[in-house]
Short mmCIF file of C-alpha atoms in Angstrom, two decimals:
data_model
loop_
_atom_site.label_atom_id
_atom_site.label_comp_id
_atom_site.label_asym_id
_atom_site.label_seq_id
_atom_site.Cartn_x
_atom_site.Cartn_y
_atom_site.Cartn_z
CA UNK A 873 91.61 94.50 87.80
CA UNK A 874 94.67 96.81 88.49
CA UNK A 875 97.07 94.04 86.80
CA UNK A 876 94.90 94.00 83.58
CA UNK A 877 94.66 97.24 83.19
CA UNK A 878 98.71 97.92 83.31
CA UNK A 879 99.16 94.82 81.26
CA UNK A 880 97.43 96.79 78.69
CA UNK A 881 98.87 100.05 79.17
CA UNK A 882 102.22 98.33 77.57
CA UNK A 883 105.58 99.81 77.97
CA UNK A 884 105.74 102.90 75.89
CA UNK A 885 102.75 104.71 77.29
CA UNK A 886 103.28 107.62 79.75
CA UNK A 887 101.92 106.54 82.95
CA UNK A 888 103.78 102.88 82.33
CA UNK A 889 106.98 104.48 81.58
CA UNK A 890 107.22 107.57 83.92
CA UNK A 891 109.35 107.75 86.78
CA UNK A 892 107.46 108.36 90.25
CA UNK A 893 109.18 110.77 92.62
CA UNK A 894 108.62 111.80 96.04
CA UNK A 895 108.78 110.41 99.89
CA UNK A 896 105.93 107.69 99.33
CA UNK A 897 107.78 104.30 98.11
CA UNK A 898 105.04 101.45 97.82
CA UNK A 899 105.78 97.97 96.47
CA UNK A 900 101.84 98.42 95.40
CA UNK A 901 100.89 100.34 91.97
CA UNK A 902 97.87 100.99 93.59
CA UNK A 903 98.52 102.89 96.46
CA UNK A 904 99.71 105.55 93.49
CA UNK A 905 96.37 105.70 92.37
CA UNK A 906 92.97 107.92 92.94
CA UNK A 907 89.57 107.80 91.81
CA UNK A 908 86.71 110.25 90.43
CA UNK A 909 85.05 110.47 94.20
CA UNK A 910 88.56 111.12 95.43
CA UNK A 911 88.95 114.22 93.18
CA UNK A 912 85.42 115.36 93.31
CA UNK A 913 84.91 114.71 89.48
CA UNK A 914 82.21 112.39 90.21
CA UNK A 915 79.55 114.94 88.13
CA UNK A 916 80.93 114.27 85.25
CA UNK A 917 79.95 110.29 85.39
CA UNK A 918 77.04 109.78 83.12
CA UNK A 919 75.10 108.07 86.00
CA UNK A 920 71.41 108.91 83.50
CA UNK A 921 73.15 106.27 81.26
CA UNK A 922 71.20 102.70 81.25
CA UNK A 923 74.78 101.36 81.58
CA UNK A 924 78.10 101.93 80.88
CA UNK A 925 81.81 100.57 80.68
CA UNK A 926 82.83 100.31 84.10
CA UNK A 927 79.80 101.30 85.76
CA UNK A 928 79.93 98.17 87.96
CA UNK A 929 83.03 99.25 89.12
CA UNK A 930 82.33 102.87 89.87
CA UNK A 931 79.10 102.24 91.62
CA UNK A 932 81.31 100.09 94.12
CA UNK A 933 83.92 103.25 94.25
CA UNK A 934 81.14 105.77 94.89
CA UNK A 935 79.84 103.91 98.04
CA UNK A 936 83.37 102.85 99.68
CA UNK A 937 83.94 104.18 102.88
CA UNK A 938 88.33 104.38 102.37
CA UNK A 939 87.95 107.51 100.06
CA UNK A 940 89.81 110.12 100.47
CA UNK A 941 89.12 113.78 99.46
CA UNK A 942 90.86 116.52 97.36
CA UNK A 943 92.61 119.40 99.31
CA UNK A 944 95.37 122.07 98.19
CA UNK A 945 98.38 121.77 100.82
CA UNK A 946 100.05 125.40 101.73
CA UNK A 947 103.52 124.55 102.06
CA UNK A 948 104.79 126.81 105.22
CA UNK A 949 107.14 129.61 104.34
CA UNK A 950 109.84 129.31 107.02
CA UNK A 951 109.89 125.80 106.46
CA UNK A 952 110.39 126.07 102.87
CA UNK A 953 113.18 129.02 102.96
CA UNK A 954 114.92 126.46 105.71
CA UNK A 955 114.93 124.04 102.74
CA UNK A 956 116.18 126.30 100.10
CA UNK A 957 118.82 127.54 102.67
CA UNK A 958 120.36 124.21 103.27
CA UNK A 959 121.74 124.53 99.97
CA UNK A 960 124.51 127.43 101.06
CA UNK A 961 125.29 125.23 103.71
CA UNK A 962 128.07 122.90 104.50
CA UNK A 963 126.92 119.22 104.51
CA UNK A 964 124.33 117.49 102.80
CA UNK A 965 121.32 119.69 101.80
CA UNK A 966 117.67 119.11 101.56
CA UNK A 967 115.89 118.19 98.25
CA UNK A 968 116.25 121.50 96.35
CA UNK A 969 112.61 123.18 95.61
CA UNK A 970 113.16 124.31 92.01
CA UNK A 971 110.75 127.02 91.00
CA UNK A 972 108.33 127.36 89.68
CA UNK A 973 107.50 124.00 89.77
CA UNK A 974 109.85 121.16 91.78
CA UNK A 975 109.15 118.47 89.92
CA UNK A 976 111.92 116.17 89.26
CA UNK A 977 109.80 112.76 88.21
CA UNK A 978 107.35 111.91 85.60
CA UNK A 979 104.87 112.14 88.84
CA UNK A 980 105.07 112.98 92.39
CA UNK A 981 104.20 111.21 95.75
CA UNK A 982 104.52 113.10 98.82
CA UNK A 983 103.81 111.40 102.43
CA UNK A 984 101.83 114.14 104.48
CA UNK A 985 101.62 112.81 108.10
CA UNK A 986 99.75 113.42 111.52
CA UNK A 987 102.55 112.66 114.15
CA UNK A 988 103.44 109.05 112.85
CA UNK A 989 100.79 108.25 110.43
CA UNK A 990 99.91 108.95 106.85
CA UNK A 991 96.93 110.76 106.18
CA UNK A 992 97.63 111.93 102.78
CA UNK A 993 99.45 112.22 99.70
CA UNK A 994 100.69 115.65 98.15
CA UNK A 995 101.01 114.77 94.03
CA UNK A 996 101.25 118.18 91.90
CA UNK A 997 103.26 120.82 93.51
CA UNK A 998 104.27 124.65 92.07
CA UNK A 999 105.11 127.82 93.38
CA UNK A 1000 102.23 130.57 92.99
CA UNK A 1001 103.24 134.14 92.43
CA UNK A 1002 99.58 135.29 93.59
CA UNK A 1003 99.77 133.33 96.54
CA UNK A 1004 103.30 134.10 96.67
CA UNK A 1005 103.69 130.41 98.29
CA UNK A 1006 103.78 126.77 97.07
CA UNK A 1007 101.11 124.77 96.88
CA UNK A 1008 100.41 121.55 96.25
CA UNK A 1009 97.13 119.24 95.39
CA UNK A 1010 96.32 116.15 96.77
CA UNK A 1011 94.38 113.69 98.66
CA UNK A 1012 94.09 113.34 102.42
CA UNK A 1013 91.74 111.12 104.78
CA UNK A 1014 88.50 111.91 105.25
CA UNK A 1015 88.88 112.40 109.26
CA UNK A 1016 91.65 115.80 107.95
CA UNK A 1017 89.43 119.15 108.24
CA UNK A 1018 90.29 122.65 106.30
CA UNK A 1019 92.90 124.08 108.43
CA UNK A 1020 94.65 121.36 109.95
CA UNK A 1021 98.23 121.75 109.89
CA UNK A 1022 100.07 118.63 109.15
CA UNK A 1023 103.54 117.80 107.95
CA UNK A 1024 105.11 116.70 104.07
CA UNK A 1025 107.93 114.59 103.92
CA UNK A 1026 109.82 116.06 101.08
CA UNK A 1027 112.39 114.18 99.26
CA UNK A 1028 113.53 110.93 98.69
CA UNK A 1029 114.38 107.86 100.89
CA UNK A 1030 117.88 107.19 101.45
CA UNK A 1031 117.99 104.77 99.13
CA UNK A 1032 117.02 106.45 95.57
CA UNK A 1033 118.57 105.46 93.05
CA UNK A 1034 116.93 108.45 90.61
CA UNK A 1035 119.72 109.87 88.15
CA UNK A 1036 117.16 113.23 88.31
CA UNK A 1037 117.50 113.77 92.47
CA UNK A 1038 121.05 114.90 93.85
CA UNK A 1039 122.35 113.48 96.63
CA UNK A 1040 120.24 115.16 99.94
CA UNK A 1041 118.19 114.57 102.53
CA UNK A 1042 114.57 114.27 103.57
CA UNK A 1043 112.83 117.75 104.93
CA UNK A 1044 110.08 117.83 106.75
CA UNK A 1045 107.95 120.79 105.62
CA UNK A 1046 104.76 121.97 107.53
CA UNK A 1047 101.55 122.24 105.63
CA UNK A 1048 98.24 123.75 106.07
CA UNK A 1049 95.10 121.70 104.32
CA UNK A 1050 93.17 124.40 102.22
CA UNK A 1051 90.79 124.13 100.08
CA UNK A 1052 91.03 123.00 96.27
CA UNK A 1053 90.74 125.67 94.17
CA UNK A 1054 93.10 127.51 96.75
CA UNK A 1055 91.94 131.06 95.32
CA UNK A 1056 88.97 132.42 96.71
CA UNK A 1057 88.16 133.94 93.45
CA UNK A 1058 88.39 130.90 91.65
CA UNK A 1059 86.10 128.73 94.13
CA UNK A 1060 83.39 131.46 94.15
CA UNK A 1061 83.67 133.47 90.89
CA UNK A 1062 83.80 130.71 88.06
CA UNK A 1063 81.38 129.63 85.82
CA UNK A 1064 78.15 128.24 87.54
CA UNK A 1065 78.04 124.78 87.51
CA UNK A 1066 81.84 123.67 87.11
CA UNK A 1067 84.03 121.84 89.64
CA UNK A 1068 85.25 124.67 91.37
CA UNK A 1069 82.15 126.26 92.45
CA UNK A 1070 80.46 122.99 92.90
CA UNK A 1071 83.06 122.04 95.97
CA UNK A 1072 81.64 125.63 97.58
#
């Protein structure tokens, strides 16, 4: 299903053509991929609906047991200013955070590991002046809990050949597992009824 549906994307469109970026390399398209369960959009399916395009499909989605779950990664400070820091150093530095938002690809792909294994994916990163941190959104397993502290590999493998990523080296940047909307205002003070408040 995955090969027909980029068959038909064809070359020009955005998600064909972009460049992905980050610490996860995958020979498989769909490892870059996440559904409505995954992101907690899964209210906006029109499940009333007799049928539907793709229904089929979806129902199979809603009941798999490999989801994953939408979180908002807090990147740690000291880890970050280490990262930043390497690049008023001698040697090779770490993949430069550019602010206020370091992305460098089309798309990003972030490993976020537990000791040896991947347990999630960081994918849209940006520094918040509220927060005064950086955050990123992504997708985790559904054994990771709020407040588990687990660690991004940032940057690229040794052997990127991106024109957009200077020469450096992979960081390993602590993260906390928050909850998506980060901001407590946002999660309890938006309309009634939306995505935000409905992950409360």
């Amino acid at each position: 299903m995955m090969a027909d549906y980029r068959d038909w994307l064809g070359t020009e469109m955005y998600e064909a053509a972009g460049a992905i970026g980050g610490s996860f390399v995958s020979d498989n398209i769909e490892d870059y991929y996440v559904n409505p369960f995954e992101l907690g959009y899964d209210f906006y399916i029109g499940w009333k609906k007799d049928d539907f395009i793709g229904k089929d499909a979806l129902l199979k989605m809603k009941e798999s047991k490999t989801n994953r779950k939408k979180v908002t990664f807090e990147w740690n400070k000291e880890d970050v200013l280490k990262v930043i820091a390497s690049a008023f150093e001698d040697g090779i530095p770490y993949k430069w955070i550019d602010f206020p938002q370091p992305n460098y690809a089309s798309s990003s792909a972030d490993m976020v590991m537990h000791g040896d294994k991947m347990v999630g994916m960081s994918m849209f990163n940006g520094y918040s002046y509220n927060e005064r941190c950086v955050l990123s959104l992504g997708v985790v397993d559904q054994s990771v809990e709020i407040g588990d502290i687990l660690t991004m590999r940032w940057g690229e493998s040794d052997d990127t050949a991106k024109t957009s990523a200077e020469q450096h080296k992979q960081a390993e940047i602590r993260v906390r597992v928050s909850q998506t909307p980060y901001s407590n205002e946002a999660r309890s003070s938006y309309a009634e009824n939306s995505w935000r408040t409905k992950a409360i």
